[in-house]
């Protein structure tokens, strides 16, 4: 299968593209390159040919001959969406829908969209599933809802979208992120030997390892079309819902000597438990193999191997918001998040024309 993967130089894409190549697919990547600096370790033996191109500049020519598109190249995460909601809507909603329309016009059959369990926002006492009402609390999550809505309307006999609502990702990736909960707590545990939280840690979060997300995407692409056509799947495992304090305690166990302290602030209203039974019914081969404890140990082993230092953990390249603020501050991207070309060097007096 010929597959275009957007975001191949991101946290998930740098793991997904090699997995698809190993499974015998022909993969072309597309990435604008905002996070190329964030390379934490040498972690892959395969890489896909990647077009360095803004999502908003994709043309029909980029999509011709593709059997499928896996779209994950959006701005993330919630803090960025709240700081810059206009540009988040421009790229994440308008840009994603434009890509899907171009893909359909170019004859692409399958379109796998990376959505998020954050669309559930504030859950009640019960588990939520794909039939539950969505309740997005941020611009990032609202864009996910809008893209799902608009792409459903494009579905027909020739164009088959599938929506994967991933739980909160974790785990090692060469293009590392330290701004997601388990990875962030692991970085703190390694570099400070202490996890100090202002919250009481009671909110619920479903977690899924990045490699298990890659597994789910591959299985969707390889599934009979009727199983996944215009369907939404939560991606994760029902027994991998954790309170934030549980995540912190599991991380501390993987880093001997790490102290954990919780606060009394319970103001975070983003709390939800998610049911993941549907994806197991549709794709019986899907088997998440990484729980939070195993993921924390993976990071502990990795950090020891690469001798992770405090400066590595806090470096801008591993935090989405900080990296984009740097690119804006240094004028490398403009206010619309397009790359700005470097000015031509001044010619010295007397130098040849």
Coordinates of C-alpha atoms in Angstrom, one line a residue:
X1 CA 0.0 0.0 0.0
X2 CA 1.2 3.5 -0.8
X3 CA 0.7 5.6 2.3
X4 CA 1.3 9.3 2.9
X5 CA 2.0 10.0 6.6
X6 CA 1.8 13.6 7.7
X7 CA 3.9 14.4 10.8
X8 CA 6.7 11.9 10.2
X9 CA 9.2 14.0 12.1
X10 CA 7.0 14.2 15.2
X11 CA 6.7 12.2 18.4
X12 CA 4.3 9.6 16.9
X13 CA 5.3 9.8 13.3
X14 CA 8.9 9.0 13.8
X15 CA 7.7 5.6 15.3
X16 CA 4.8 5.0 12.9
X17 CA 6.7 5.4 9.6
X18 CA 9.3 2.8 10.4
X19 CA 6.6 0.4 11.6
X20 CA 4.7 0.7 8.3
X21 CA 7.9 0.2 6.3
X22 CA 8.6 -2.9 8.3
X23 CA 5.2 -4.2 7.4
X24 CA 5.9 -3.8 3.7
X25 CA 4.1 -0.6 2.9
X26 CA 5.6 2.2 0.8
X27 CA 5.6 5.3 3.0
X28 CA 6.0 8.9 2.0
X29 CA 6.3 11.4 4.8
X30 CA 5.2 15.1 5.0
X31 CA 6.3 17.4 7.7
X32 CA 6.9 21.1 8.0
X33 CA 9.9 20.6 10.4
X34 CA 9.0 22.5 13.5
X35 CA 10.3 19.8 15.8
X36 CA 13.4 18.5 13.8
X37 CA 15.6 19.8 16.6
X38 CA 14.0 17.5 19.1
X39 CA 16.1 14.3 18.5
X40 CA 16.8 12.6 21.8
X41 CA 18.4 9.4 20.8
X42 CA 19.1 7.1 17.8
X43 CA 16.1 4.9 17.8
X44 CA 15.1 3.7 14.4
X45 CA 16.7 1.7 11.6
X46 CA 14.3 2.9 8.9
X47 CA 13.1 6.2 7.8
X48 CA 10.6 7.4 5.1
X49 CA 11.3 9.9 2.3
X50 CA 9.8 13.0 3.7
X51 CA 8.5 16.1 2.0
X52 CA 9.4 19.2 4.0
X53 CA 6.2 21.1 3.4
X54 CA 3.5 23.0 5.3
X55 CA 0.2 21.1 5.6
X56 CA -1.6 24.2 4.2
X57 CA 0.6 24.0 1.0
X58 CA -0.2 20.4 0.1
X59 CA -1.3 20.0 -3.5
X60 CA -3.2 17.3 -5.4
X61 CA 0.1 16.2 -7.0
X62 CA 1.4 15.3 -3.5
X63 CA -1.4 12.9 -3.1
X64 CA -1.8 11.2 -6.4
X65 CA -1.0 7.5 -6.4
X66 CA -1.6 7.2 -2.7
X67 CA -3.9 4.5 -1.4
X68 CA -4.1 6.0 2.1
X69 CA -3.3 9.1 4.1
X70 CA -2.5 9.0 7.9
X71 CA -2.9 12.5 9.2
X72 CA -1.3 13.5 12.4
X73 CA 0.5 16.7 11.5
X74 CA -1.5 19.2 13.7
X75 CA -0.4 21.7 16.3
X76 CA -0.5 20.2 19.8
X77 CA -1.2 20.4 22.6
X78 CA -3.8 22.1 24.9
X79 CA -1.6 25.0 26.2
X80 CA -0.6 25.9 22.7
X81 CA -4.2 25.9 21.6
X82 CA -5.2 28.2 24.4
X83 CA -2.3 30.6 23.7
X84 CA -2.9 30.8 20.0
X85 CA -6.4 29.6 19.2
X86 CA -6.7 31.3 15.9
X87 CA -3.7 29.6 14.3
X88 CA -4.7 26.3 15.9
X89 CA -8.1 26.5 14.1
X90 CA -6.4 27.5 10.9
X91 CA -4.0 24.5 10.8
X92 CA -5.8 21.9 12.8
X93 CA -9.4 22.4 11.5
X94 CA -9.2 24.2 8.2
X95 CA -5.9 22.7 7.1
X96 CA -7.0 19.1 8.0
X97 CA -10.3 19.3 6.2
X98 CA -8.6 20.8 3.1
X99 CA -6.2 17.9 3.1
X100 CA -9.0 15.4 3.3
X101 CA -10.8 17.1 0.4
X102 CA -7.7 17.1 -1.7
X103 CA -7.1 13.4 -0.9
X104 CA -10.6 12.5 -1.9
X105 CA -10.3 14.4 -5.2
X106 CA -6.9 12.7 -5.9
X107 CA -8.5 9.2 -5.5
X108 CA -7.2 8.3 -2.1
X109 CA -9.4 5.6 -0.6
X110 CA -8.4 5.5 3.1
X111 CA -7.9 8.5 5.4
X112 CA -6.9 7.8 9.0
X113 CA -7.3 10.8 11.2
X114 CA -5.6 11.1 14.5
X115 CA -8.2 12.4 16.9
X116 CA -7.9 12.4 20.7
X117 CA -9.8 11.2 23.8
X118 CA -9.5 14.8 25.0
X119 CA -12.7 15.4 23.0
X120 CA -14.5 13.9 26.0
X121 CA -13.2 16.7 28.2
X122 CA -15.1 16.4 31.5
X123 CA -16.5 13.0 32.2
X124 CA -18.8 11.8 34.9
X125 CA -18.6 8.8 37.1
X126 CA -19.2 6.4 34.3
X127 CA -16.8 5.4 31.5
X128 CA -17.3 7.2 28.2
X129 CA -17.2 5.4 24.8
X130 CA -17.5 6.4 21.2
X131 CA -21.3 6.9 21.6
X132 CA -20.9 9.4 24.5
X133 CA -21.4 13.1 24.0
X134 CA -18.2 15.0 23.4
X135 CA -17.3 17.9 25.7
X136 CA -14.1 19.6 24.5
X137 CA -12.5 22.0 26.9
X138 CA -9.8 23.5 24.7
X139 CA -9.2 24.8 21.2
X140 CA -7.1 21.7 20.5
X141 CA -9.9 19.3 21.5
X142 CA -12.6 21.4 19.8
X143 CA -10.7 21.2 16.5
X144 CA -10.7 17.4 16.8
X145 CA -14.4 17.5 17.1
X146 CA -14.8 19.8 14.1
X147 CA -12.6 17.7 11.8
X148 CA -14.4 14.5 12.7
X149 CA -17.7 16.2 11.9
X150 CA -16.6 17.6 8.6
X151 CA -14.8 14.4 7.4
X152 CA -17.8 12.3 8.1
X153 CA -19.7 14.3 5.5
X154 CA -17.0 13.4 2.9
X155 CA -17.4 9.7 3.4
X156 CA -18.8 7.7 0.5
X157 CA -18.1 4.6 -1.5
X158 CA -14.8 6.0 -2.8
X159 CA -13.5 7.7 0.3
X160 CA -13.3 6.0 3.7
X161 CA -12.2 8.0 6.7
X162 CA -11.5 6.4 10.1
X163 CA -11.1 8.4 13.3
X164 CA -8.7 7.2 16.0
X165 CA -9.3 8.9 19.4
X166 CA -6.0 8.2 21.1
X167 CA -5.6 8.1 24.8
X168 CA -2.8 10.3 26.2
X169 CA 0.4 9.0 24.6
X170 CA 3.5 8.1 26.5
X171 CA 6.8 6.3 26.0
X172 CA 10.1 6.7 24.3
X173 CA 10.4 8.2 20.9
X174 CA 13.5 9.6 19.0
X175 CA 11.5 12.8 18.6
X176 CA 10.8 13.0 22.3
X177 CA 8.1 15.0 24.0
X178 CA 8.4 15.9 27.7
X179 CA 5.1 17.9 27.7
X180 CA 2.8 14.9 28.2
X181 CA 2.0 13.5 31.6
X182 CA 3.9 10.3 32.0
X183 CA 7.0 11.5 30.0
X184 CA 7.0 14.7 32.0
X185 CA 6.8 13.0 35.4
X186 CA 9.6 10.6 34.3
X187 CA 11.8 13.5 33.3
X188 CA 11.3 15.1 36.7
X189 CA 11.9 11.8 38.5
X190 CA 15.2 11.3 36.6
X191 CA 16.6 14.8 36.8
X192 CA 15.3 16.0 40.2
X193 CA 14.5 12.8 42.0
X194 CA 11.3 14.4 43.1
X195 CA 7.8 14.8 41.7
X196 CA 6.0 17.8 43.3
X197 CA 2.5 18.4 42.2
X198 CA 0.3 21.3 43.0
X199 CA -2.9 19.2 42.3
X200 CA -4.3 16.4 44.4
X201 CA -3.8 14.0 41.5
X202 CA -7.4 12.8 41.5
X203 CA -8.3 13.4 37.8
X204 CA -8.5 10.4 35.6
X205 CA -6.4 10.0 32.4
X206 CA -6.4 7.1 29.9
X207 CA -2.9 6.3 28.7
X208 CA -1.6 4.5 25.6
X209 CA 2.0 3.9 24.5
X210 CA 3.1 5.5 21.3
X211 CA 4.0 2.0 19.8
X212 CA 0.5 0.8 20.6
X213 CA -0.9 3.7 18.7
X214 CA 1.3 2.8 15.7
X215 CA 0.0 -0.8 16.0
X216 CA -3.6 0.5 15.9
X217 CA -3.0 2.6 12.8
X218 CA -1.3 -0.2 10.9
X219 CA -4.2 -2.6 11.7
X220 CA -6.8 0.0 10.6
X221 CA -5.0 0.4 7.3
X222 CA -4.8 -3.3 6.7
X223 CA -8.4 -4.1 7.9
X224 CA -11.2 -4.9 5.5
X225 CA -12.7 -1.5 4.5
X226 CA -16.2 -2.4 5.8
X227 CA -14.9 -2.8 9.4
X228 CA -13.4 0.7 9.6
X229 CA -15.4 2.8 7.1
X230 CA -16.4 6.1 8.7
X231 CA -15.9 4.6 12.2
X232 CA -14.5 6.1 15.4
X233 CA -12.3 4.1 17.7
X234 CA -10.9 4.9 21.1
X235 CA -7.3 3.7 21.1
X236 CA -6.1 2.3 24.3
X237 CA -7.1 -0.4 26.9
X238 CA -9.9 0.0 29.4
X239 CA -7.6 -1.2 32.3
X240 CA -5.1 1.6 31.4
X241 CA -7.2 4.4 32.9
X242 CA -5.2 5.9 35.8
X243 CA -5.6 8.7 38.3
X244 CA -2.8 11.2 37.8
X245 CA -1.5 10.3 41.3
X246 CA -1.3 6.7 40.3
X247 CA 0.8 7.7 37.3
X248 CA 3.2 9.6 39.5
X249 CA 3.5 6.7 42.0
X250 CA 4.2 4.2 39.2
X251 CA 6.9 6.6 37.7
X252 CA 8.5 7.0 41.2
X253 CA 8.8 3.2 41.5
X254 CA 10.8 3.1 38.2
X255 CA 13.2 5.8 39.6
X256 CA 14.5 4.6 43.0
X257 CA 14.9 7.4 45.5
X258 CA 12.3 9.6 43.8
X259 CA 10.0 11.4 46.3
X260 CA 6.3 12.2 45.4
X261 CA 4.3 15.0 46.9
X262 CA 0.8 16.0 46.1
X263 CA -1.0 19.3 46.7
X264 CA -4.6 20.1 47.6
X265 CA -5.6 21.8 44.4
X266 CA -8.4 19.9 42.7
X267 CA -9.3 22.5 40.1
X268 CA -8.4 20.5 36.9
X269 CA -11.8 19.6 35.5
X270 CA -10.4 17.5 32.7
X271 CA -11.1 14.1 34.1
X272 CA -12.5 11.1 32.2
X273 CA -12.3 7.4 32.0
X274 CA -12.6 5.8 28.6
X275 CA -13.9 2.4 27.4
X276 CA -11.8 0.8 24.6
X277 CA -13.9 -2.3 23.9
X278 CA -15.0 -1.2 20.4
X279 CA -11.5 -1.3 18.8
X280 CA -10.9 -4.8 20.2
X281 CA -14.1 -6.0 18.6
X282 CA -13.4 -4.5 15.2
X283 CA -9.7 -5.3 15.2
X284 CA -9.2 -8.4 17.4
X285 CA -5.4 -8.4 16.7
X286 CA -5.1 -5.1 18.5
X287 CA -3.4 -5.8 21.8
X288 CA -1.9 -2.9 23.8
X289 CA 1.3 -4.3 25.4
X290 CA 2.5 -1.3 27.4
X291 CA 1.0 -0.2 30.7
X292 CA 2.1 2.8 32.6
X293 CA 4.5 0.9 34.8
X294 CA 6.3 -0.7 31.9
X295 CA 6.4 2.6 30.1
X296 CA 8.0 4.3 33.0
X297 CA 10.6 1.6 33.3
X298 CA 11.3 1.9 29.5
X299 CA 12.0 5.6 30.1
X300 CA 14.1 5.0 33.2
X301 CA 16.3 2.5 31.2
X302 CA 16.6 4.9 28.3
X303 CA 17.5 7.9 30.5
X304 CA 20.2 5.9 32.2
X305 CA 21.6 4.8 28.8
X306 CA 21.8 8.3 27.3
X307 CA 22.7 10.0 30.6
X308 CA 19.8 12.4 30.6
X309 CA 20.7 15.7 32.2
X310 CA 18.5 18.4 33.6
X311 CA 19.3 20.6 30.6
X312 CA 18.2 17.9 28.2
X313 CA 14.9 17.5 30.0
X314 CA 14.1 21.2 29.9
X315 CA 15.4 21.9 26.4
X316 CA 12.9 23.6 24.1
X317 CA 13.1 20.9 21.4
X318 CA 11.1 18.5 23.6
X319 CA 8.3 20.8 24.5
X320 CA 5.9 21.8 21.8
X321 CA 4.9 25.2 23.1
X322 CA 8.4 26.2 24.0
X323 CA 9.9 25.3 20.6
X324 CA 7.2 27.2 18.7
X325 CA 7.7 30.2 21.0
X326 CA 11.4 30.1 20.2
X327 CA 10.8 29.9 16.4
X328 CA 8.4 32.9 16.7
X329 CA 10.8 34.9 18.9
X330 CA 13.7 34.4 16.6
X331 CA 11.7 35.2 13.5
X332 CA 12.2 31.8 11.9
X333 CA 8.4 31.5 11.5
X334 CA 5.9 34.3 11.1
X335 CA 2.7 34.9 13.0
X336 CA 0.8 32.6 10.7
X337 CA 3.4 29.8 11.4
X338 CA 4.9 29.9 7.9
X339 CA 8.7 29.6 7.7
X340 CA 10.4 32.8 6.9
X341 CA 13.4 32.5 4.6
X342 CA 16.7 33.6 6.0
X343 CA 17.9 37.0 4.6
X344 CA 20.6 36.7 1.9
X345 CA 24.1 37.5 3.4
X346 CA 25.3 41.1 2.7
X347 CA 27.9 41.3 0.1
X348 CA 31.1 42.8 1.4
X349 CA 32.6 45.8 -0.4
X350 CA 34.9 44.7 -3.2
X351 CA 33.6 41.1 -3.3
X352 CA 32.7 39.8 -6.8
X353 CA 29.1 40.3 -8.0

